[in-house]
Coordinates of C-alpha atoms and ligand atoms in Angstrom, one line a residue:
M4 CA 23.4 -15.0 -19.8
E5 CA 26.1 -12.5 -21.2
T6 CA 27.6 -10.7 -18.6
P7 CA 26.4 -6.8 -19.1
P8 CA 29.5 -4.1 -19.6
S9 CA 30.6 -2.4 -16.6
N10 CA 29.9 0.9 -17.8
L11 CA 26.5 2.2 -19.4
D12 CA 24.6 5.7 -20.1
I13 CA 21.7 4.0 -18.7
V14 CA 20.6 0.7 -15.8
I15 CA 17.1 -0.6 -15.7
L16 CA 16.0 -1.9 -12.8
G17 CA 13.2 -4.5 -13.0
G18 CA 11.9 -6.5 -16.2
G19 CA 8.2 -6.6 -15.7
I20 CA 6.0 -4.5 -18.3
S21 CA 7.1 -1.3 -16.9
G22 CA 11.2 -2.3 -17.5
L23 CA 10.7 -3.9 -20.7
A24 CA 8.5 -0.8 -22.2
C25 CA 11.5 1.1 -21.0
G26 CA 14.0 -0.8 -22.6
F27 CA 12.0 -0.9 -26.0
W28 CA 11.5 2.5 -26.5
L29 CA 14.5 3.5 -25.6
Q30 CA 15.9 1.1 -28.4
K31 CA 13.6 2.6 -30.7
Y32 CA 13.7 6.6 -30.3
R33 CA 17.4 6.9 -28.4
P34 CA 19.5 3.9 -30.0
E35 CA 22.5 5.9 -29.2
Q36 CA 22.1 5.1 -25.3
S37 CA 23.8 2.1 -24.3
F38 CA 21.4 0.4 -21.5
C39 CA 20.5 -2.9 -19.8
I40 CA 17.9 -4.1 -17.8
W41 CA 18.6 -6.2 -14.4
E42 CA 15.6 -8.5 -13.7
A43 CA 15.6 -10.7 -10.1
K44 CA 13.6 -13.7 -11.9
A45 CA 14.5 -16.5 -14.1
R46 CA 11.9 -15.1 -16.6
P47 CA 10.9 -11.6 -17.7
G48 CA 7.5 -10.2 -17.5
G49 CA 6.8 -9.4 -13.3
R50 CA 3.1 -9.6 -12.7
I51 CA 2.6 -11.0 -16.3
G52 CA 3.2 -14.6 -16.8
S53 CA 0.5 -17.3 -18.6
R54 CA 0.9 -20.9 -18.4
R55 CA -0.7 -23.9 -19.5
L56 CA -1.7 -26.4 -17.0
E57 CA -4.1 -29.7 -17.5
G58 CA -5.6 -27.8 -20.7
Y59 CA -6.6 -24.7 -18.6
L60 CA -4.4 -21.4 -19.7
L61 CA -3.7 -19.6 -16.1
E62 CA -2.5 -16.2 -16.0
A63 CA -0.7 -15.2 -13.2
G64 CA -1.6 -10.9 -13.3
P65 CA -3.1 -9.4 -16.2
D66 CA -5.5 -11.4 -18.5
S67 CA -5.8 -8.6 -20.7
F68 CA -5.2 -4.8 -21.8
V69 CA -7.5 -2.1 -23.2
R70 CA -6.6 0.1 -26.4
Q71 CA -7.2 3.5 -25.5
R72 CA -3.6 4.5 -24.9
P73 CA -1.4 5.3 -28.4
A74 CA 1.4 3.3 -26.5
M75 CA 0.1 0.2 -25.8
N76 CA -1.4 0.0 -29.7
E77 CA 2.1 1.5 -31.5
L78 CA 4.2 -1.6 -28.9
V79 CA 1.6 -4.1 -30.1
S80 CA 2.0 -3.1 -33.8
E81 CA 5.8 -2.9 -33.7
L82 CA 6.2 -6.2 -32.2
G83 CA 4.4 -7.6 -34.8
L84 CA 1.6 -8.8 -32.6
D85 CA -1.1 -7.0 -34.7
T86 CA -2.3 -10.2 -36.0
R87 CA -2.1 -12.2 -32.9
V88 CA -4.2 -9.8 -30.8
C89 CA -7.7 -11.5 -30.0
A90 CA -10.6 -9.3 -28.2
S91 CA -12.6 -11.0 -25.8
S92 CA -15.9 -12.7 -26.5
P93 CA -18.4 -10.0 -27.5
Q94 CA -21.7 -12.4 -27.1
N95 CA -20.7 -12.8 -23.5
A96 CA -19.9 -9.0 -22.3
G97 CA -21.2 -7.9 -19.2
T98 CA -20.8 -8.2 -15.7
Y99 CA -23.1 -9.2 -12.8
V100 CA -22.9 -7.9 -9.4
C101 CA -23.4 -10.4 -7.0
G102 CA -25.6 -9.2 -3.8
R103 CA -27.5 -10.9 -1.3
Q104 CA -26.3 -14.9 -2.8
R105 CA -27.8 -13.4 -6.0
L106 CA -26.3 -11.9 -9.3
Q107 CA -27.8 -9.1 -10.9
A108 CA -26.8 -8.0 -14.4
L109 CA -25.1 -4.8 -14.2
P110 CA -26.9 -2.7 -17.1
Q111 CA -24.8 -2.2 -20.5
G112 CA -23.4 1.1 -21.2
L113 CA -22.0 1.5 -18.3
H114 CA -18.4 4.0 -18.0
L115 CA -16.7 3.1 -15.3
G116 CA -20.0 2.5 -13.8
I117 CA -21.6 5.7 -14.8
P118 CA -24.5 5.2 -17.4
T119 CA -23.6 6.6 -20.9
R120 CA -27.1 5.1 -21.8
P121 CA -29.5 6.3 -19.2
W122 CA -32.4 4.2 -20.4
M123 CA -30.7 1.0 -20.0
V124 CA -30.1 2.0 -16.1
A125 CA -34.1 3.2 -15.8
L126 CA -35.1 -0.7 -16.5
S127 CA -32.3 -2.2 -14.1
P128 CA -33.6 -3.5 -11.1
L129 CA -30.4 -2.8 -9.2
L130 CA -31.4 1.0 -8.4
S131 CA -34.9 1.6 -6.5
L132 CA -37.1 4.2 -8.5
G133 CA -35.7 7.1 -6.0
G134 CA -32.5 6.0 -6.9
K135 CA -32.9 6.7 -10.6
L136 CA -34.6 9.9 -10.0
R137 CA -31.3 10.8 -8.1
L138 CA -29.4 9.4 -10.8
A139 CA -31.0 11.6 -13.6
M140 CA -31.0 15.0 -11.7
E141 CA -27.3 14.8 -12.1
P142 CA -27.2 17.4 -15.0
W143 CA -28.8 19.8 -12.6
I144 CA -26.3 19.3 -9.6
P145 CA -23.9 22.1 -9.5
R146 CA -20.0 21.8 -10.2
R147 CA -17.6 22.1 -7.4
A148 CA -16.2 25.0 -6.2
N149 CA -13.4 23.8 -4.6
Q150 CA -10.9 22.0 -7.1
Q151 CA -8.9 20.3 -4.8
D152 CA -8.6 16.4 -4.6
E153 CA -11.8 14.7 -3.7
S154 CA -12.4 11.1 -2.9
L155 CA -14.1 9.1 -5.8
G156 CA -17.0 8.3 -3.0
S157 CA -17.7 12.0 -2.1
F158 CA -17.5 12.6 -6.1
V159 CA -19.8 10.1 -6.6
R160 CA -22.0 10.4 -4.1
R161 CA -21.8 14.2 -4.7
R162 CA -23.0 14.0 -8.5
L163 CA -25.0 10.7 -8.6
G164 CA -26.3 9.9 -5.4
E165 CA -25.7 6.8 -2.9
E166 CA -27.3 4.0 -4.6
A167 CA -25.2 5.2 -7.6
L168 CA -22.2 4.6 -5.6
Q169 CA -23.4 1.2 -3.8
H170 CA -24.8 -0.6 -7.0
L171 CA -22.5 0.7 -10.0
I172 CA -19.6 2.0 -9.4
G173 CA -18.5 1.0 -6.2
P174 CA -18.6 -2.5 -7.1
L175 CA -17.1 -2.1 -10.4
V176 CA -14.3 0.2 -9.0
G177 CA -13.9 -1.2 -5.3
G178 CA -11.9 -4.6 -5.8
I179 CA -9.6 -2.9 -8.1
F180 CA -7.9 -0.9 -6.1
G181 CA -7.8 -1.9 -2.6
T182 CA -8.6 1.4 -1.1
D183 CA -11.8 2.3 0.6
L184 CA -13.4 4.8 -2.1
E185 CA -13.8 7.3 0.7
D186 CA -9.8 7.5 0.9
L187 CA -9.4 7.2 -3.2
S188 CA -7.9 10.1 -4.7
L189 CA -10.6 11.1 -7.8
R190 CA -7.7 13.1 -9.4
A191 CA -5.0 10.5 -8.9
T192 CA -7.5 7.4 -10.2
F193 CA -10.4 8.8 -12.8
A194 CA -8.5 12.3 -13.5
H195 CA -10.9 13.0 -16.0
L196 CA -14.1 12.8 -14.6
A197 CA -12.8 15.9 -12.4
D198 CA -12.1 17.5 -15.6
Y199 CA -15.6 16.5 -17.1
E200 CA -17.4 18.2 -14.1
Q201 CA -15.5 21.5 -14.2
K202 CA -15.7 21.6 -18.1
F203 CA -19.2 20.3 -18.5
G204 CA -20.6 21.2 -15.4
S205 CA -22.0 17.4 -15.6
L206 CA -20.7 14.1 -16.2
T207 CA -24.1 13.2 -18.5
R208 CA -23.5 16.4 -20.7
A209 CA -19.9 15.3 -20.9
L210 CA -20.3 11.8 -22.1
W211 CA -23.3 13.1 -24.2
N212 CA -20.9 15.4 -25.9
N213 CA -17.4 13.0 -26.0
P214 CA -19.4 9.5 -26.2
V215 CA -17.4 6.5 -25.7
P216 CA -16.5 4.6 -28.4
P217 CA -18.5 1.2 -28.7
A218 CA -15.4 -0.8 -28.4
A219 CA -13.8 0.9 -25.3
G220 CA -15.1 -1.7 -23.0
N221 CA -13.6 -4.7 -24.8
F222 CA -10.4 -6.2 -23.3
F223 CA -8.1 -7.7 -25.5
S224 CA -5.1 -10.4 -25.0
F225 CA -3.4 -13.1 -26.9
P226 CA -4.1 -16.7 -28.1
N227 CA -1.7 -17.7 -25.4
G228 CA -2.3 -15.2 -23.2
M229 CA -0.4 -12.0 -22.0
Q230 CA 2.8 -14.1 -22.2
E231 CA 2.9 -13.1 -25.8
L232 CA 3.7 -9.6 -25.4
V233 CA 6.6 -10.3 -22.7
D234 CA 8.3 -13.0 -24.9
A235 CA 8.1 -10.4 -28.3
L236 CA 9.8 -8.0 -25.7
Q237 CA 12.4 -10.1 -24.7
V238 CA 13.1 -11.4 -28.3
R239 CA 13.2 -7.9 -29.3
L240 CA 15.7 -6.6 -26.0
S241 CA 17.5 -9.8 -26.8
S242 CA 21.2 -9.6 -25.2
R243 CA 20.3 -6.1 -23.3
L244 CA 18.0 -8.1 -21.0
H245 CA 19.8 -9.9 -18.1
T246 CA 17.5 -12.0 -16.0
S247 CA 18.4 -14.0 -12.7
M248 CA 20.2 -10.7 -11.5
T249 CA 19.1 -9.1 -8.4
V250 CA 19.8 -5.7 -7.6
E251 CA 21.2 -5.4 -4.0
K252 CA 21.7 -2.3 -3.3
L253 CA 22.4 1.2 -5.2
G254 CA 25.3 3.8 -4.6
Y255 CA 25.9 7.5 -5.8
Q256 CA 29.2 8.7 -6.7
D257 CA 31.2 11.6 -8.9
G258 CA 27.9 11.8 -10.5
L259 CA 27.4 7.7 -11.5
W260 CA 25.1 5.3 -10.2
Q261 CA 26.7 2.0 -8.7
V262 CA 24.3 -1.2 -9.1
Y263 CA 25.1 -4.1 -6.6
S264 CA 24.8 -7.5 -7.5
P265 CA 24.5 -10.0 -4.8
S266 CA 28.1 -11.8 -6.1
G267 CA 29.7 -8.5 -5.5
G268 CA 29.4 -7.7 -9.4
R269 CA 28.9 -3.7 -10.1
L270 CA 27.7 -2.1 -12.9
R271 CA 28.0 2.0 -13.2
A272 CA 25.7 4.1 -15.3
R273 CA 24.6 7.8 -15.7
Q274 CA 21.2 7.0 -15.2
V275 CA 19.4 4.7 -13.1
V276 CA 15.6 3.6 -14.1
L277 CA 13.7 2.1 -10.7
A278 CA 11.1 0.0 -12.4
L279 CA 10.2 -1.5 -9.2
P280 CA 7.8 -2.2 -6.3
A281 CA 8.5 1.2 -4.0
S282 CA 9.3 -0.7 -1.4
E283 CA 12.1 -2.5 -3.3
S284 CA 13.2 1.2 -4.7
A285 CA 13.3 1.8 -1.0
R286 CA 15.6 -1.0 -0.1
L287 CA 17.8 -0.2 -2.7
L288 CA 18.3 3.5 -2.1
K289 CA 18.6 3.1 1.9
S290 CA 22.4 3.9 2.1
C291 CA 23.0 6.5 -0.8
A292 CA 19.5 8.6 -0.2
P293 CA 17.7 7.2 3.1
A294 CA 15.6 10.5 2.7
L295 CA 14.1 9.4 -0.2
S296 CA 14.4 6.2 1.1
G297 CA 12.1 6.8 4.1
M298 CA 9.6 9.0 1.8
L299 CA 9.3 5.6 -0.4
A300 CA 9.1 3.3 2.2
G301 CA 5.8 5.8 3.0
L302 CA 3.7 4.7 0.4
S303 CA 1.2 2.5 1.1
S304 CA 0.2 -1.0 -0.8
S305 CA -2.3 -3.8 -0.1
S306 CA -2.4 -7.5 -0.6
A307 CA -4.5 -9.5 -2.9
A308 CA -4.8 -13.7 -3.7
A309 CA -6.5 -15.2 -6.6
V310 CA -7.8 -19.1 -6.7
H311 CA -8.3 -20.3 -10.3
L312 CA -11.0 -22.8 -10.3
G313 CA -11.7 -25.3 -13.5
W314 CA -15.1 -26.6 -13.3
S315 CA -16.9 -29.1 -15.8
R316 CA -19.7 -27.4 -17.3
G317 CA -22.5 -29.4 -16.3
R318 CA -21.6 -28.5 -12.3
V319 CA -22.1 -24.8 -12.9
G320 CA -25.9 -24.1 -12.8
H321 CA -25.3 -20.3 -13.6
G322 CA -25.4 -19.5 -17.5
L323 CA -21.9 -17.6 -17.1
R324 CA -22.9 -15.1 -19.9
G325 CA -20.5 -12.5 -19.0
Y326 CA -17.0 -11.7 -18.2
G327 CA -17.6 -12.2 -14.4
L328 CA -18.8 -10.6 -11.3
V329 CA -18.1 -7.9 -9.2
S330 CA -19.0 -7.8 -5.3
R331 CA -21.6 -5.0 -3.8
Y332 CA -19.9 -2.2 -2.3
P333 CA -18.9 -2.0 0.3
A334 CA -17.5 -5.5 0.1
R335 CA -18.6 -7.7 3.5
R336 CA -16.2 -10.7 2.5
S337 CA -13.2 -11.0 1.1
L338 CA -14.4 -11.9 -2.7
V339 CA -14.3 -9.0 -4.4
A340 CA -14.5 -10.5 -8.2
C341 CA -14.4 -13.3 -10.2
T342 CA -13.6 -13.4 -14.0
W343 CA -14.8 -15.9 -16.0
S344 CA -11.9 -16.5 -18.1
S345 CA -13.2 -18.8 -20.1
Q346 CA -16.0 -16.7 -21.2
K347 CA -14.0 -13.6 -21.5
F348 CA -11.5 -15.1 -24.0
A349 CA -11.5 -18.4 -26.3
G350 CA -9.0 -20.9 -25.7
R351 CA -8.8 -21.0 -22.0
A352 CA -10.2 -24.3 -20.5
P353 CA -11.0 -27.5 -22.3
L354 CA -14.2 -28.3 -23.8
Q355 CA -17.1 -28.8 -21.8
E356 CA -15.1 -27.1 -18.9
V357 CA -15.1 -23.6 -17.4
L358 CA -12.1 -21.7 -15.6
M359 CA -13.2 -18.8 -13.3
R360 CA -10.5 -16.6 -11.2
A361 CA -12.1 -15.4 -7.7
F362 CA -10.0 -12.6 -6.4
L363 CA -9.6 -12.3 -2.6
R364 CA -9.0 -9.0 -0.2
D365 CA -8.6 -8.7 3.2
S366 CA -11.5 -8.7 5.0
E367 CA -12.6 -8.8 9.1
S368 CA -12.4 -12.8 9.0
L369 CA -9.7 -13.3 6.3
Q370 CA -5.8 -11.7 5.9
V371 CA -5.2 -13.2 2.5
D372 CA -1.2 -13.0 3.3
E373 CA -1.6 -15.0 5.8
A374 CA -3.9 -17.7 5.3
D375 CA -2.8 -21.0 3.4
D376 CA -3.7 -22.2 0.3
Q377 CA -6.9 -24.5 1.1
R378 CA -8.3 -21.6 3.4
L379 CA -8.7 -18.9 0.4
L380 CA -10.0 -22.0 -1.3
C381 CA -12.6 -22.4 0.7
E382 CA -13.4 -18.4 1.0
A383 CA -14.0 -18.4 -2.9
L384 CA -16.1 -21.5 -3.0
S385 CA -18.0 -20.3 0.1
A386 CA -18.7 -17.1 -1.7
L387 CA -19.4 -18.6 -5.2
R388 CA -21.6 -21.4 -4.5
K389 CA -25.2 -20.5 -4.0
P390 CA -24.8 -17.2 -6.9
L391 CA -23.1 -19.8 -9.2
R392 CA -25.2 -22.6 -8.2
L393 CA -21.7 -24.7 -8.3
H394 CA -22.1 -28.7 -7.7
G395 CA -19.6 -30.7 -6.1
Q396 CA -15.7 -29.5 -6.2
P397 CA -13.4 -28.4 -8.7
N398 CA -11.8 -30.2 -11.4
F399 CA -8.6 -28.0 -10.7
W400 CA -7.5 -25.0 -8.4
R401 CA -4.2 -23.1 -8.4
V402 CA -3.8 -20.3 -5.9
E403 CA -1.9 -17.0 -7.0
R404 CA -0.4 -14.4 -4.2
Y405 CA -0.1 -10.3 -4.7
P406 CA 2.0 -9.5 -1.6
G407 CA 1.8 -5.5 -1.5
A408 CA 0.8 -5.4 -5.1
F409 CA -1.8 -3.2 -5.4
P410 CA -0.2 0.5 -4.7
H411 CA -2.7 3.3 -2.7
Y412 CA -3.7 5.7 -4.3
H413 CA -5.0 8.0 -1.6
T414 CA -6.1 11.6 -1.4
G415 CA -3.3 13.6 -1.6
Y416 CA -1.5 10.9 -3.3
L417 CA -0.1 13.2 -6.2
E418 CA 1.1 16.1 -3.7
R419 CA 2.9 13.0 -2.2
I420 CA 4.0 12.1 -5.8
Q421 CA 5.3 15.5 -6.6
S422 CA 7.3 15.8 -3.5
L423 CA 9.1 12.8 -4.3
N424 CA 10.0 14.0 -7.3
T425 CA 11.3 16.7 -5.9
Q426 CA 13.1 15.0 -3.1
R427 CA 14.4 12.5 -6.5
S428 CA 15.9 15.7 -8.4
Q429 CA 18.6 16.1 -5.8
F430 CA 20.0 12.9 -7.6
P431 CA 20.6 13.6 -11.0
G432 CA 20.2 10.6 -13.4
L433 CA 17.6 8.9 -11.2
H434 CA 14.3 7.9 -12.5
W435 CA 11.3 6.0 -12.1
V436 CA 8.2 4.4 -13.4
G437 CA 5.5 2.1 -12.4
P438 CA 2.1 2.0 -10.7
A439 CA 3.5 3.5 -7.7
F440 CA 4.3 6.5 -9.6
G441 CA 1.5 7.3 -12.0
S442 CA -1.8 4.9 -13.0
G443 CA -1.8 1.2 -12.9
G444 CA -2.5 -1.5 -15.9
V445 CA -0.2 -2.7 -18.3
P446 CA -1.4 0.2 -21.1
A447 CA -0.5 2.9 -18.3
C448 CA 3.3 1.2 -17.6
V449 CA 4.0 1.4 -21.3
T450 CA 2.5 5.2 -21.6
Q451 CA 4.8 5.8 -18.8
A452 CA 7.8 4.3 -20.0
R453 CA 7.5 6.2 -23.6
Q454 CA 6.9 9.1 -21.8
W455 CA 10.3 8.9 -20.0
V456 CA 12.2 8.3 -23.0
E457 CA 10.3 11.4 -24.2
G458 CA 11.8 13.4 -21.3
L459 CA 15.4 11.9 -21.1
D460 CA 16.6 15.1 -23.1
S461 CA 15.3 16.8 -20.2
A462 CA 15.9 14.8 -17.8
Ligands
FAD530 C1 -3.9 -9.7 -10.1 C2 -3.5 -8.9 -10.5 C3 -4.4 -8.3 -12.0 C4 -4.1 -7.5 -12.9 N1 -5.0 -7.4 -14.2 C5 -4.4 -6.4 -14.6 C6 -5.1 -6.5 -16.2 O1 -6.1 -7.6 -16.3 N2 -5.1 -5.5 -17.5 C7 -4.1 -4.4 -17.0 O2 -3.9 -3.6 -17.8 N3 -3.3 -4.3 -15.2 C8 -3.9 -5.4 -14.9 N4 -2.9 -5.2 -13.5 C9 -1.9 -4.3 -13.0 C10 -0.5 -4.5 -13.8 O3 -0.3 -6.2 -13.9 C11 0.8 -3.9 -13.5 O4 0.1 -2.4 -13.5 C12 1.9 -3.9 -13.9 O5 2.2 -5.6 -14.7 C13 3.0 -3.9 -13.5 O6 4.0 -3.8 -13.7 P1 5.5 -3.3 -13.5 O7 6.5 -3.8 -14.7 O8 6.1 -1.9 -13.1 O9 6.1 -3.8 -12.0 P2 6.3 -5.6 -11.8 O10 5.5 -6.5 -12.6 O11 5.8 -5.8 -10.7 O12 7.6 -6.0 -11.7 C14 8.6 -5.5 -11.3 C15 9.5 -5.8 -11.6 O13 10.9 -6.0 -10.7 C16 11.9 -7.0 -10.7 N5 12.4 -6.6 -9.1 C17 12.0 -7.3 -7.9 N6 12.9 -6.6 -7.1 C18 14.3 -6.4 -7.9 C19 15.8 -6.3 -7.4 N7 15.9 -6.1 -6.7 N8 16.7 -6.5 -8.5 C20 16.2 -6.7 -9.9 N9 14.8 -6.8 -10.3 C21 13.9 -6.7 -9.5 C22 10.5 -8.2 -10.4 O14 11.3 -9.4 -10.4 C23 9.3 -7.8 -11.3 O15 9.6 -8.6 -12.1 C24 -2.7 -6.5 -12.9 C25 -1.9 -6.3 -11.6 C26 -2.4 -7.4 -10.8 C27 -1.7 -8.0 -9.4

């Protein structure tokens, strides 16, 4: 690995997609800036990582991306990956809700659980007649006068009713954020829904006026998984990306940032970008910016775990015609969702086998960070065995862990980030990007990185 020069314009800390994308956009739009990326692990990509094992293609973290954000599409094109992109299998589009040991298909045409084709919900057994009538009243529910942040739970209950929350929106959204929907900030997660209400007075009218493109529900990846994106970025960034370089702490003196490695190496830069989890940023800033570090440490997050399960097709009684299942809301046990990976994308499992990935979160009976792998496997199997009619044991299983990986977007989160940004402005040249400071997801990280580069002049 090449040694980085000791004085640079910019140093980016963290080589996950946020840090890699910052480097990519800098190279493209600000080629005059000297920069490097320091990544602690031997391989870049952070949460993203795909590997082949016993004929299965396993995703460590994200298994797909959506294509609604222009920055994501631009990145994919610029990396020459357009011809590599593969869409999720259209014949399997759809998701099930796992109720009392039984699966029921979610109606087609939901946008974040909100019906765009109301007649599909009318035919669904998921809602009672009363629940459907309440949903149909949505256009006549008055818009909220108070424009302060509201929880997603309160918003959905108010506009669409309790049943829509429990059977449509809750199951789809509940498992993603790891925060009770009664405390999940609407403005931080689905601001466009709040805007729809204010602008159109109704979500139904808004979706009628802004039809969701039919492809919006599609997911995309690559034949060899999400790793292809990271590999292409690694090639593009070349010697500017330094792996196995853990940053130990940061210093700030005379308008320059000092980045220390455990071996005593020191790098100086005018600007530093923290593309790290908030807790790690807090640790690095502890000695040079204790107040800011304390505020960062106060941003909470939650953990999850996933169990990859490989089965012989003949041992799975369910038809698996979908991308997976989500648990009813509020979830009673640890299983929040299960992706049927080999049904979602081709080439994820050997012939006559299926690959699935069960997501587990903390529940009354299980703390995912404390449970051993065997316990997590048992939990996944006991939740899935009946609804999927699984027989015998899986041919293959692996556990992935995500300690503290999911930032909490509590109500009032945006105000908190605003105060953090105000405090940060006392330190010229300090920047941050990533899910803790905006929205999560690969396309959102890529977009944030580009916005950061676009704002560099005024930084
Ligand atoms: C299980 C799971 C499934 C997901 N599924 C999807 C999906 O399907 N689609 C989607 O769009 N999004 C998905 N996401 C979200 C998405 O993965 C994240 O939003 C995104 O990858 C975050 O990238 P990041 O670069 O900000 O952070 P990370 O990927 O966490 O990268 C941070 C990097 O910083 C490095 N680092 C930490 N400390 C130091 C240090 N001291 N010095 C140097 N380097 C350091 C780490 O090694 C790491 O590489 C998923 C997330 C998880 C956990």
